Coordinates of C-alpha atoms in Angstrom, one line a residue:
Chain A
M29 CA 135.8 106.3 74.4
S30 CA 133.1 104.0 73.3
N31 CA 131.8 104.1 69.9
T32 CA 128.8 102.5 70.4
A33 CA 127.6 104.8 73.2
N34 CA 124.1 105.9 72.6
H35 CA 123.3 107.7 75.7
R36 CA 125.4 110.3 77.9
I37 CA 124.7 111.3 80.8
T38 CA 126.1 114.0 83.1
L39 CA 124.9 113.3 86.9
I40 CA 124.7 116.5 88.9
G41 CA 125.3 115.5 92.7
L42 CA 127.4 112.4 93.8
G43 CA 125.9 111.7 97.3
T44 CA 124.0 108.2 98.1
I45 CA 121.8 108.5 95.4
G46 CA 124.5 109.8 92.5
M47 CA 126.5 107.0 93.5
S48 CA 124.2 104.5 92.9
M49 CA 122.6 106.2 89.7
A50 CA 125.9 106.1 88.3
A51 CA 126.1 102.3 89.0
L52 CA 122.6 102.2 87.7
H53 CA 123.8 103.7 84.4
L54 CA 127.3 102.1 83.9
S55 CA 126.1 98.7 84.5
R56 CA 124.6 98.8 81.2
D57 CA 126.8 98.9 78.1
N58 CA 125.9 101.5 75.9
T59 CA 126.4 104.4 78.3
I60 CA 129.0 106.9 79.0
V61 CA 128.6 108.7 82.1
D62 CA 129.7 112.3 83.1
V63 CA 129.9 113.1 86.8
F64 CA 130.2 117.0 88.3
D65 CA 129.9 117.6 92.3
T66 CA 131.6 120.0 94.5
R67 CA 132.6 117.8 97.2
P68 CA 136.5 117.8 97.1
D69 CA 136.7 114.0 97.6
L70 CA 134.6 112.8 94.7
E71 CA 137.1 110.9 92.9
E72 CA 137.9 109.1 95.8
A73 CA 134.6 108.4 97.0
L74 CA 133.7 107.3 93.6
L75 CA 136.8 104.7 93.9
K76 CA 135.4 103.5 97.0
T77 CA 131.9 103.2 96.4
L78 CA 131.5 102.4 92.8
P79 CA 132.9 98.8 92.9
I80 CA 130.4 97.8 95.9
F81 CA 127.6 99.4 94.2
L82 CA 128.4 97.8 90.7
V83 CA 128.8 94.2 91.9
S84 CA 125.2 94.5 93.2
S85 CA 123.6 96.3 90.0
S86 CA 121.6 94.8 87.5
S87 CA 123.2 92.9 84.8
R88 CA 126.7 92.5 86.4
T89 CA 128.2 89.1 88.4
E90 CA 131.0 89.0 90.8
S91 CA 133.3 87.2 88.1
Q92 CA 133.0 90.2 86.3
P93 CA 133.8 93.0 88.3
I94 CA 133.9 96.4 86.9
E95 CA 137.1 98.5 87.7
V96 CA 136.4 102.1 88.2
T97 CA 139.7 102.9 87.0
S98 CA 139.3 101.3 83.8
L99 CA 136.1 102.7 83.3
I100 CA 137.8 106.0 83.6
S101 CA 140.8 105.1 81.7
S102 CA 138.5 104.0 78.7
G103 CA 136.2 107.2 79.1
R104 CA 133.0 105.8 79.8
L105 CA 133.3 107.5 83.3
N106 CA 134.4 111.1 83.2
I107 CA 135.1 113.2 86.6
H108 CA 134.3 116.9 85.9
S109 CA 135.4 119.8 88.0
S110 CA 133.0 122.3 86.1
L111 CA 129.6 122.4 85.1
E112 CA 130.1 123.2 81.6
T113 CA 132.3 120.6 80.8
A114 CA 130.3 118.1 82.3
C115 CA 127.4 118.9 80.5
A116 CA 128.8 120.1 77.0
S117 CA 127.9 116.4 75.3
A118 CA 125.1 115.0 77.3
T119 CA 121.9 113.3 76.0
I120 CA 120.6 113.0 79.7
V121 CA 121.1 115.4 82.4
Q122 CA 120.2 114.4 85.9
E123 CA 120.6 115.9 88.9
Q124 CA 120.0 114.7 92.6
G125 CA 121.2 117.8 94.5
P126 CA 119.8 119.2 97.5
E127 CA 116.3 118.9 98.0
N128 CA 116.1 122.7 97.7
L129 CA 113.5 124.6 95.5
E130 CA 115.9 127.4 94.8
F131 CA 119.2 125.1 93.9
K132 CA 117.1 123.3 91.7
Q133 CA 115.7 126.3 89.8
T134 CA 119.0 127.6 89.3
I135 CA 121.0 124.6 88.3
W136 CA 118.3 124.0 85.6
K137 CA 118.7 127.6 84.6
K138 CA 122.5 127.1 84.1
V139 CA 122.1 123.6 82.5
E140 CA 119.9 125.0 79.8
A141 CA 122.3 127.4 79.2
I142 CA 124.9 124.9 78.5
A143 CA 123.8 121.5 77.3
P144 CA 122.8 120.4 74.2
V145 CA 119.3 121.6 72.9
S146 CA 118.4 117.7 72.7
A147 CA 119.1 117.0 76.2
H148 CA 116.7 115.5 78.7
F149 CA 116.5 117.0 82.1
W150 CA 115.8 114.7 84.7
T151 CA 115.5 114.9 88.5
S152 CA 115.8 112.5 91.0
T153 CA 113.7 114.5 93.4
S154 CA 111.7 112.8 96.0
G155 CA 109.8 116.1 97.1
I156 CA 110.0 119.1 94.7
S157 CA 107.5 118.8 91.3
A158 CA 109.2 119.4 87.8
S159 CA 106.5 122.3 87.6
A160 CA 108.3 124.0 90.6
Q161 CA 111.9 123.0 89.5
Q162 CA 111.2 124.5 85.9
Q163 CA 110.1 128.0 87.1
L164 CA 113.2 129.7 85.5
L165 CA 113.8 127.4 82.3
H166 CA 112.9 129.0 78.7
D167 CA 111.7 125.1 77.5
K168 CA 109.3 123.8 80.1
T169 CA 109.3 120.8 77.7
R170 CA 112.4 119.3 78.6
L171 CA 112.4 118.6 82.5
L172 CA 110.6 115.8 84.8
V173 CA 111.1 113.6 87.6
V174 CA 112.9 110.5 87.3
H175 CA 112.2 109.6 91.3
P176 CA 114.3 106.1 92.0
F177 CA 113.6 103.9 95.2
N178 CA 116.7 103.6 97.7
P179 CA 119.0 102.0 96.7
P180 CA 118.5 102.6 92.9
H181 CA 121.0 100.5 91.5
I182 CA 118.9 97.4 93.0
M183 CA 115.1 98.5 93.6
P184 CA 113.2 98.2 90.3
L185 CA 111.0 100.9 91.0
I186 CA 111.1 104.3 88.9
E187 CA 108.6 107.1 89.3
I188 CA 108.4 109.1 86.0
V189 CA 106.4 112.2 86.9
P190 CA 106.3 114.8 84.1
S191 CA 104.8 118.6 84.5
P192 CA 101.9 119.5 82.6
E193 CA 104.6 121.4 80.3
T194 CA 106.6 118.5 79.8
A195 CA 106.2 117.0 76.2
Q196 CA 105.4 113.6 75.9
E197 CA 108.2 112.3 74.0
R198 CA 110.3 113.3 76.9
V199 CA 108.4 111.0 79.3
E200 CA 108.3 108.0 76.9
F201 CA 112.0 108.1 76.3
A202 CA 112.6 108.4 79.8
R203 CA 110.3 104.9 80.2
E204 CA 112.0 103.4 76.9
Y205 CA 115.4 104.2 78.9
F206 CA 114.5 101.9 81.9
S207 CA 112.6 99.3 79.7
I208 CA 115.3 97.5 77.5
P209 CA 115.2 94.0 77.5
G210 CA 117.0 92.6 80.6
S211 CA 116.6 95.7 82.7
R212 CA 115.2 94.9 86.1
H213 CA 113.9 98.7 86.6
R214 CA 110.0 99.0 86.2
P215 CA 109.2 102.6 85.4
V216 CA 106.0 103.6 86.2
V217 CA 104.5 107.2 84.9
I218 CA 102.5 109.1 87.2
Q219 CA 99.8 110.8 85.7
K220 CA 99.4 114.1 87.9
E221 CA 102.0 115.8 90.0
I222 CA 101.1 115.2 93.6
P223 CA 103.1 115.6 96.9
G224 CA 105.3 112.2 97.8
F225 CA 104.3 110.6 94.1
V226 CA 102.7 107.1 94.7
G227 CA 105.1 105.0 96.6
N228 CA 106.3 107.6 99.5
R229 CA 102.2 108.1 99.8
L230 CA 101.6 104.5 100.2
A231 CA 104.3 104.2 102.7
F232 CA 103.6 107.2 104.7
A233 CA 99.7 106.0 104.9
L234 CA 100.7 102.9 106.4
L235 CA 103.2 104.8 108.3
R236 CA 101.0 107.1 110.0
E237 CA 98.4 104.3 111.4
A238 CA 101.8 102.4 112.4
C239 CA 102.8 105.5 114.4
H240 CA 99.0 105.7 115.9
L241 CA 99.2 102.1 117.0
V242 CA 102.5 102.6 118.6
Q243 CA 101.2 105.8 120.1
E244 CA 98.1 104.1 121.5
D245 CA 100.2 101.1 122.8
V246 CA 97.9 98.7 120.6
V247 CA 101.3 97.1 119.4
T248 CA 105.0 98.1 120.3
A249 CA 107.2 99.3 117.4
K250 CA 109.1 96.3 117.4
D251 CA 105.9 94.1 117.1
L252 CA 104.6 96.1 114.7
D253 CA 107.8 95.4 111.9
T254 CA 107.1 91.8 113.1
I255 CA 103.5 91.6 111.7
L256 CA 104.2 94.1 108.7
M257 CA 107.3 91.4 107.7
A258 CA 105.3 88.1 108.7
S259 CA 102.1 89.1 106.4
L260 CA 101.8 92.2 104.2
G261 CA 105.6 92.6 103.3
P262 CA 105.6 89.0 101.3
R263 CA 102.2 89.4 100.2
W264 CA 102.6 92.6 98.6
A265 CA 106.3 91.3 97.2
G266 CA 104.4 88.6 95.0
N267 CA 101.0 90.4 94.2
G268 CA 99.9 94.1 94.5
I269 CA 97.0 95.2 97.1
F270 CA 94.0 95.1 94.1
E271 CA 95.3 91.9 93.0
S272 CA 95.5 90.4 96.5
Y273 CA 92.3 91.3 97.3
Q274 CA 90.7 90.4 94.0
Q275 CA 92.3 86.8 94.1
G276 CA 91.7 86.7 98.0
G277 CA 88.0 87.9 97.9
G278 CA 86.7 84.6 96.2
V279 CA 84.6 83.9 93.5
G280 CA 83.5 87.5 92.2
G281 CA 86.9 89.1 93.8
I282 CA 87.2 92.4 95.3
R283 CA 83.2 93.3 94.6
A284 CA 82.3 90.4 96.2
F285 CA 84.8 91.1 99.2
W286 CA 83.6 94.7 99.3
D287 CA 79.7 93.8 99.1
K288 CA 80.5 91.4 102.2
L289 CA 83.4 93.3 104.0
G290 CA 82.5 97.0 102.8
G291 CA 81.0 97.9 105.9
T292 CA 83.7 96.7 108.2
M293 CA 86.6 98.2 105.9
Q294 CA 84.7 101.6 106.2
E295 CA 84.5 101.5 109.8
V296 CA 88.2 101.1 110.0
W297 CA 88.6 103.5 107.5
D298 CA 86.5 106.0 109.5
G299 CA 88.9 105.2 112.6
L300 CA 92.3 105.3 111.2
G301 CA 94.7 107.6 113.5
Q302 CA 94.8 111.3 112.3
V303 CA 98.5 111.6 114.5
S304 CA 100.5 114.5 113.6
V305 CA 104.5 113.6 113.5
A306 CA 104.8 116.1 116.3
E307 CA 102.7 114.2 118.2
V308 CA 104.3 110.9 117.8
K309 CA 107.9 111.4 116.9
E310 CA 109.3 110.9 120.3
K311 CA 107.7 107.4 121.8
V312 CA 108.5 106.3 118.2
V313 CA 111.7 107.1 117.8
R314 CA 112.8 106.2 121.4
Q315 CA 111.0 102.5 120.7
T316 CA 112.9 102.4 117.2
D317 CA 116.1 103.0 119.0
E318 CA 115.6 100.5 121.6
V319 CA 115.3 98.2 118.9
Y320 CA 117.6 98.8 116.2
G321 CA 119.8 101.4 117.3
T322 CA 120.9 104.3 115.7
L323 CA 123.5 103.1 113.5
T324 CA 123.5 100.4 110.9
S325 CA 126.7 98.6 110.4
E326 CA 127.8 98.4 106.9
E327 CA 127.4 94.8 107.3
T328 CA 123.7 95.2 108.5
R329 CA 123.2 97.4 105.2
R330 CA 124.9 94.6 102.9
E331 CA 123.3 91.7 104.2
K332 CA 119.5 93.6 103.9
E333 CA 120.4 94.5 100.0
E334 CA 121.6 90.9 99.5
R335 CA 118.3 89.7 100.7
L336 CA 116.4 92.6 98.8
R337 CA 118.2 91.0 95.7
E338 CA 117.3 87.7 96.3
F339 CA 113.6 88.6 97.1
L340 CA 113.5 90.4 93.6
K341 CA 115.0 87.3 92.1
V342 CA 112.1 85.4 93.4
Q343 CA 109.4 87.7 91.7
T344 CA 110.9 87.2 88.3
Q345 CA 111.0 83.4 88.7
S346 CA 108.2 81.2 87.0
Y347 CA 106.7 78.6 89.0
Chain B
M15 CA 95.6 57.3 118.3
S16 CA 99.2 58.5 119.1
N17 CA 100.3 58.5 122.7
T18 CA 102.6 61.2 122.4
A19 CA 99.5 63.7 121.3
N20 CA 99.7 66.7 123.6
H21 CA 97.5 68.8 121.5
R22 CA 94.2 68.0 120.8
I23 CA 92.3 70.7 118.9
T24 CA 88.9 70.9 117.6
L25 CA 88.2 72.7 114.7
I26 CA 84.4 74.3 114.2
G27 CA 84.0 75.3 110.7
L28 CA 85.7 73.8 107.9
G29 CA 85.5 76.3 105.2
T30 CA 88.8 77.8 103.4
I31 CA 90.4 79.1 106.4
G32 CA 89.2 76.0 108.9
M33 CA 90.9 73.3 106.3
S34 CA 94.2 75.8 106.1
M35 CA 94.0 75.4 109.9
A36 CA 93.6 71.6 110.1
A37 CA 97.0 71.5 107.7
L38 CA 98.4 73.7 109.8
H39 CA 97.7 71.9 113.4
L40 CA 98.2 68.4 111.5
S41 CA 101.6 69.2 110.4
R42 CA 103.2 68.8 113.6
D43 CA 103.6 65.8 115.1
N44 CA 102.1 66.2 118.4
T45 CA 98.5 66.9 117.8
I46 CA 95.4 65.4 117.3
V47 CA 92.3 67.0 115.1
D48 CA 88.6 67.1 116.0
V49 CA 86.7 68.4 113.0
F50 CA 83.0 69.2 113.0
D51 CA 81.3 71.2 110.4
T52 CA 77.7 71.0 109.0
R53 CA 78.3 70.8 105.5
P54 CA 77.3 67.5 104.1
D55 CA 80.3 66.9 101.9
L56 CA 83.1 67.3 105.0
E57 CA 85.1 64.0 104.3
E58 CA 85.0 64.5 100.8
A59 CA 86.3 68.0 101.3
L60 CA 88.9 67.0 103.7
L61 CA 90.2 64.4 101.4
K62 CA 90.3 67.0 98.2
T63 CA 91.8 70.2 100.0
L64 CA 94.1 68.8 102.8
P65 CA 96.7 67.0 100.8
I66 CA 97.0 70.2 98.9
F67 CA 97.8 72.1 101.8
L68 CA 99.5 69.5 103.5
V69 CA 102.2 69.4 101.1
S70 CA 103.0 73.3 101.3
S71 CA 102.4 73.4 104.9
S72 CA 105.6 74.1 107.6
S73 CA 108.0 71.1 108.1
R74 CA 106.5 68.6 105.4
T75 CA 108.4 68.1 102.2
E76 CA 106.8 66.7 98.8
S77 CA 108.6 63.3 99.7
Q78 CA 106.9 63.0 102.9
P79 CA 103.4 63.2 101.8
I80 CA 100.7 62.5 104.5
E81 CA 97.9 60.5 103.8
V82 CA 94.5 61.8 104.5
T83 CA 93.1 58.5 105.1
S84 CA 96.1 56.9 107.2
L85 CA 95.6 60.2 109.5
I86 CA 92.0 59.1 109.5
S87 CA 92.8 55.4 110.3
S88 CA 95.8 56.4 113.0
G89 CA 93.1 58.8 114.6
R90 CA 95.0 61.7 114.1
L91 CA 92.1 63.5 112.3
N92 CA 88.9 62.7 113.6
I93 CA 85.7 63.7 111.6
H94 CA 82.5 64.1 114.1
S95 CA 78.6 65.0 113.2
S96 CA 78.3 66.6 116.5
L97 CA 79.4 69.2 118.2
E98 CA 79.5 67.4 121.4
T99 CA 81.9 64.2 120.8
A100 CA 84.2 66.7 118.6
C101 CA 84.6 68.9 121.6
A102 CA 84.9 65.9 124.3
S103 CA 88.5 65.8 124.5
A104 CA 89.7 68.6 123.1
T105 CA 92.6 71.0 124.8
I106 CA 92.0 73.4 122.3
V107 CA 88.7 74.5 120.5
Q108 CA 89.1 76.8 117.5
E109 CA 86.4 78.2 115.5
Q110 CA 86.1 79.5 112.1
G111 CA 82.5 79.8 111.1
P112 CA 80.3 82.4 109.8
E113 CA 81.6 86.1 110.8
N114 CA 78.2 86.8 112.6
L115 CA 78.3 87.6 116.1
E116 CA 75.0 85.9 117.2
F117 CA 76.7 82.7 115.8
K118 CA 79.6 82.9 117.6
Q119 CA 78.2 83.9 120.7
T120 CA 75.6 81.2 120.9
I121 CA 78.7 78.6 119.9
W122 CA 80.7 79.5 122.8
K123 CA 78.1 78.9 125.0
K124 CA 77.4 75.4 123.8
V125 CA 81.1 74.6 123.7
E126 CA 81.4 76.0 127.4
A127 CA 78.7 73.3 128.3
I128 CA 80.6 70.2 126.7
A129 CA 84.1 70.9 126.3
P130 CA 86.8 69.9 129.5
V131 CA 87.2 73.0 131.7
S132 CA 90.6 73.5 131.0
A133 CA 90.1 73.6 127.2
H134 CA 91.6 77.1 125.5
F135 CA 88.7 78.6 123.3
W136 CA 90.2 80.4 120.0
T137 CA 88.4 82.1 117.4
S138 CA 90.0 83.0 114.3
T139 CA 87.6 85.7 113.8
S140 CA 89.1 88.7 111.5
G141 CA 86.5 91.4 112.7
I142 CA 84.4 90.4 116.1
S143 CA 86.7 91.1 119.2
A144 CA 86.6 88.0 122.2
S145 CA 85.0 90.8 124.1
A146 CA 81.9 90.7 122.1
Q147 CA 82.0 87.0 121.6
Q148 CA 82.3 86.1 125.2
Q149 CA 79.0 87.7 126.5
L150 CA 77.4 84.5 126.8
L151 CA 80.1 82.5 128.6
H152 CA 80.3 82.0 132.5
D153 CA 83.9 81.8 132.1
K154 CA 85.3 84.9 130.3
T155 CA 89.1 84.1 131.0
R156 CA 89.3 81.3 128.2
L157 CA 88.6 83.1 125.0
L158 CA 90.6 84.8 122.6
V159 CA 91.1 85.7 119.1
V160 CA 93.9 83.9 117.1
H161 CA 93.6 85.6 114.2
P162 CA 95.5 83.9 111.2
F163 CA 96.7 85.6 107.8
N164 CA 95.4 84.1 104.6
P165 CA 96.6 81.3 103.8
P166 CA 97.1 80.4 107.3
H167 CA 99.4 77.3 106.4
I168 CA 101.8 79.5 105.1
M169 CA 101.5 82.5 106.1
P170 CA 103.5 83.2 109.2
L171 CA 101.9 86.0 111.1
I172 CA 99.3 85.1 114.1
E173 CA 97.5 88.0 115.9
I174 CA 96.5 86.8 119.1
V175 CA 94.2 89.6 120.9
P176 CA 92.7 88.8 124.3
S177 CA 89.7 90.5 125.6
P178 CA 90.7 92.4 129.0
E179 CA 89.0 89.6 130.7
T180 CA 91.0 86.9 129.2
A181 CA 93.7 85.3 131.6
Q182 CA 97.5 86.1 131.1
E183 CA 98.1 82.4 130.9
R184 CA 95.9 81.8 128.0
V185 CA 97.1 84.2 126.2
E186 CA 100.7 82.7 126.8
F187 CA 100.0 79.3 126.0
A188 CA 98.6 80.6 122.7
R189 CA 102.0 82.5 122.0
E190 CA 103.7 79.4 122.7
Y191 CA 102.0 77.1 120.5
F192 CA 103.2 79.2 117.7
S193 CA 106.5 79.5 118.8
I194 CA 107.4 76.3 119.2
P195 CA 111.3 75.4 117.7
G196 CA 111.1 75.0 113.8
S197 CA 107.5 76.9 113.7
R198 CA 107.6 79.1 110.6
H199 CA 104.6 81.1 112.4
R200 CA 105.4 84.5 114.6
P201 CA 102.9 85.1 117.0
V202 CA 102.2 88.7 118.0
V203 CA 100.0 89.7 121.0
I204 CA 98.0 92.6 120.3
Q205 CA 97.6 94.3 123.5
K206 CA 94.0 96.3 122.8
E207 CA 90.9 95.2 121.1
I208 CA 90.6 97.4 117.9
P209 CA 88.7 97.1 114.7
G210 CA 91.1 95.2 112.0
F211 CA 93.7 94.3 114.6
V212 CA 96.7 95.6 113.0
G213 CA 97.6 93.6 110.1
N214 CA 94.5 94.9 108.5
R215 CA 94.4 98.1 109.9
L216 CA 97.8 98.8 108.4
A217 CA 96.4 97.1 104.5
F218 CA 93.3 99.1 104.5
A219 CA 95.4 102.0 105.3
L220 CA 97.5 101.9 102.6
L221 CA 94.7 100.6 100.3
R222 CA 92.5 103.8 100.9
E223 CA 95.2 105.8 99.8
A224 CA 95.5 103.3 96.7
C225 CA 91.9 103.9 96.1
H226 CA 92.1 107.5 96.6
L227 CA 95.1 107.8 93.5
V228 CA 93.4 105.5 91.4
Q229 CA 89.9 107.3 91.8
E230 CA 91.8 110.8 91.4
D231 CA 93.6 109.6 88.1
V232 CA 96.8 109.8 89.3
V233 CA 97.4 106.3 88.7
T234 CA 95.6 103.0 87.3
A235 CA 95.0 100.1 89.7
K236 CA 97.7 97.9 87.5
D237 CA 100.1 100.6 87.9
L238 CA 99.9 101.2 91.4
D239 CA 99.9 97.2 91.7
T240 CA 103.4 97.6 90.0
I241 CA 104.6 100.6 92.3
L242 CA 104.0 98.4 95.1
M243 CA 105.4 95.3 94.0
A244 CA 108.5 97.2 92.8
S245 CA 109.4 98.9 95.7
L246 CA 107.3 98.5 99.0
G247 CA 106.4 94.8 98.7
P248 CA 110.2 93.5 98.8
R249 CA 111.3 96.4 100.9
W250 CA 108.9 95.2 103.8
A251 CA 109.2 91.5 103.3
G252 CA 113.2 91.9 104.4
N253 CA 112.8 94.8 106.8
G254 CA 109.8 96.3 109.0
I255 CA 108.7 100.2 108.5
F256 CA 110.5 101.5 111.5
E257 CA 113.6 99.4 111.0
S258 CA 113.3 100.9 107.4
Y259 CA 113.3 104.5 108.3
Q260 CA 115.9 103.8 110.8
Q261 CA 118.4 102.2 108.6
G262 CA 117.5 104.6 105.4
G263 CA 117.6 107.7 107.2
G264 CA 121.1 107.8 107.3
V265 CA 123.1 108.5 110.4
G266 CA 120.8 109.4 113.3
G267 CA 117.8 107.3 112.0
I268 CA 114.0 108.0 112.1
R269 CA 115.1 110.7 114.2
A270 CA 117.2 112.3 111.7
F271 CA 114.8 111.7 109.2
W272 CA 112.0 113.4 110.6
D273 CA 114.0 116.3 111.7
K274 CA 114.7 117.0 107.8
L275 CA 111.6 115.5 106.4
G276 CA 108.7 115.7 109.2
G277 CA 107.3 118.8 107.4
T278 CA 106.9 117.0 103.8
M279 CA 105.6 114.0 106.0
Q280 CA 102.9 115.7 107.7
E281 CA 102.1 117.5 104.3
V282 CA 101.2 114.2 102.9
W283 CA 99.7 112.8 105.8
D284 CA 97.6 115.9 105.8
G285 CA 96.6 115.3 102.0
L286 CA 95.9 112.0 102.3
G287 CA 92.8 110.5 100.7
Q288 CA 89.7 110.2 102.9
V289 CA 87.6 108.8 100.6
S290 CA 84.5 106.4 101.1
V291 CA 84.5 102.5 99.9
A292 CA 81.2 104.0 98.3
E293 CA 82.7 106.6 96.2
V294 CA 85.8 104.4 95.1
K295 CA 84.2 101.0 94.5
E296 CA 82.8 101.2 90.8
K297 CA 86.4 102.7 89.4
V298 CA 88.5 100.4 91.3
V299 CA 86.5 97.1 90.8
R300 CA 86.3 98.1 87.1
Q301 CA 90.0 98.2 86.6
T302 CA 91.1 95.6 89.0
D303 CA 88.3 93.3 87.1
E304 CA 90.0 94.8 83.8
V305 CA 93.5 93.9 84.6
Y306 CA 93.1 90.4 86.5
G307 CA 89.5 88.9 85.4
T308 CA 87.2 88.1 88.3
L309 CA 88.1 84.6 88.3
T310 CA 91.7 83.2 89.9
S311 CA 92.6 80.0 88.3
E312 CA 93.7 77.1 90.6
E313 CA 97.1 77.5 88.7
T314 CA 97.5 81.2 89.5
R315 CA 96.2 80.2 93.0
R316 CA 99.2 77.4 93.3
E317 CA 102.0 79.8 91.6
K318 CA 101.5 82.9 94.2
E319 CA 101.5 80.3 97.1
E320 CA 104.7 78.9 95.7
R321 CA 105.9 82.3 95.1
L322 CA 104.9 83.5 98.6
R323 CA 107.0 80.0 100.2
E324 CA 110.0 81.4 98.4
F325 CA 109.7 85.1 99.9
L326 CA 109.4 83.0 103.2
K327 CA 112.8 81.2 102.7
V328 CA 114.5 84.0 101.6
Q329 CA 113.4 85.8 104.9
T330 CA 114.9 83.2 107.2
Q331 CA 118.3 82.6 105.2
S332 CA 121.3 84.6 106.2
Y333 CA 123.8 86.7 104.4

């Protein structure tokens, strides 16, 4: 076991996100990772999936592969069959179990009873607030949302969403954890609990209009995807949306833009689609299935990940 | 004058978009470009701006710069002081004048009287439909919107938006013009006239929620931009939005995703901000000014353009 480790992370739930999180933590040199999941094939799944994720993870290159078996034999990765031993020495306990409120409330109550009192409690949930999850805890200051974007070992965004009870130093600890020099992660603290947090709310806002436009036959699902990739995707890969309007608005920035085109924008805002999922589902699913098929091959998935890494490389280059 | 030219494009209005359009057309080998603008510094502006745009335009490299003076002396670029001579031999007349309905209706009426009857009429408008612009034309089958995304000489998207009267072959001509082998442009035909077309509607839908979240102090303008660049920007640079949900939804794609999370998505859709420009303007402008300043330096603009070109390069690479 490494003597230089200063973070010992217990991961509860080793599905796709959990595996990706394990790779994220193991790509650092100062960590020990303890994993717990009730799936019977846990070790097999780790041996199969982790090497793929570790190669594409932050600081590693293909010439320096991490052997999962050597991680296990050196004590950097420990597989547990009980929650108790998994949490016994944790500095951080992070769960990515089912998106089910009762499951999360119950697991945190158990974890509180067995983990060190100093341990930080992180939930990777995309939808259940820390306020809701902490209900059965005695100490509600320890729990916060640490929401990654898929796939976490590549995508930089980490949304940190405390409840009103979460201690400020717990928030700062999480922010610092993802801000170490060389980290490709970009942690952002969300100031208020809100469904979908920020990233997914922005995605869903655009998706609703996308569905509306397909529903109304303004454009096909395929053409809409082409439009997004040929304009807004690359723009927002390089510039934030406020930054884009500030710099694209000419002299005077976004104020001048709104002085001139605020009326047009308001007209569009007022006319945005107010569709429901039920209304648009069949048509959108049918068109999406036709273009992309329902099954994504492992080869396509890897190509997409490789491309994503290349975009992120361009982001950090100087010109 | 080149004997191999098979497109002769008259550009009316040589502001930023017009200059960029001139670069786009001149980056092809089979074009002659005639320019008309009432600005007194037209030639000076062309000599200053075109070389910058041409270097960063489609098929040219820095080792093959195009000299504006040689374009003029060879007859590939002609500067006109009258609309009549500018349009006399056009195969395409493209206007990017003021976004003013009366101006556009009037200019098209004049152009119809002087251009060859076969000439295509393209408007680069971002907001005034072909249906509205064509009102004073005798032949309403010739006019269509050909809306580029800024900056047109780099950004691939071209939204082609016909009116119900536009002839189908005029639509096909425009689509083919931007689809030649080696073109980095991606023309998409929008099937119905709608305010903002598709690209800007999608951008405005996301912007409204972004403004709402800043207005409600969920996140700052700066943090929101970070979130976008650290997640959705690079994702949508590589994958369309429907493609993303199809491939990220696991087995069963977007249908399985909605079966499982449709309720959560509907909850977010129902709670999206319904803000007005007037409500959010001051706070958003103040925060945006604080982060980015109101003036964008030429150096920053060029760096952003260079980065944008790199993203687009990654899009077309194989992995």
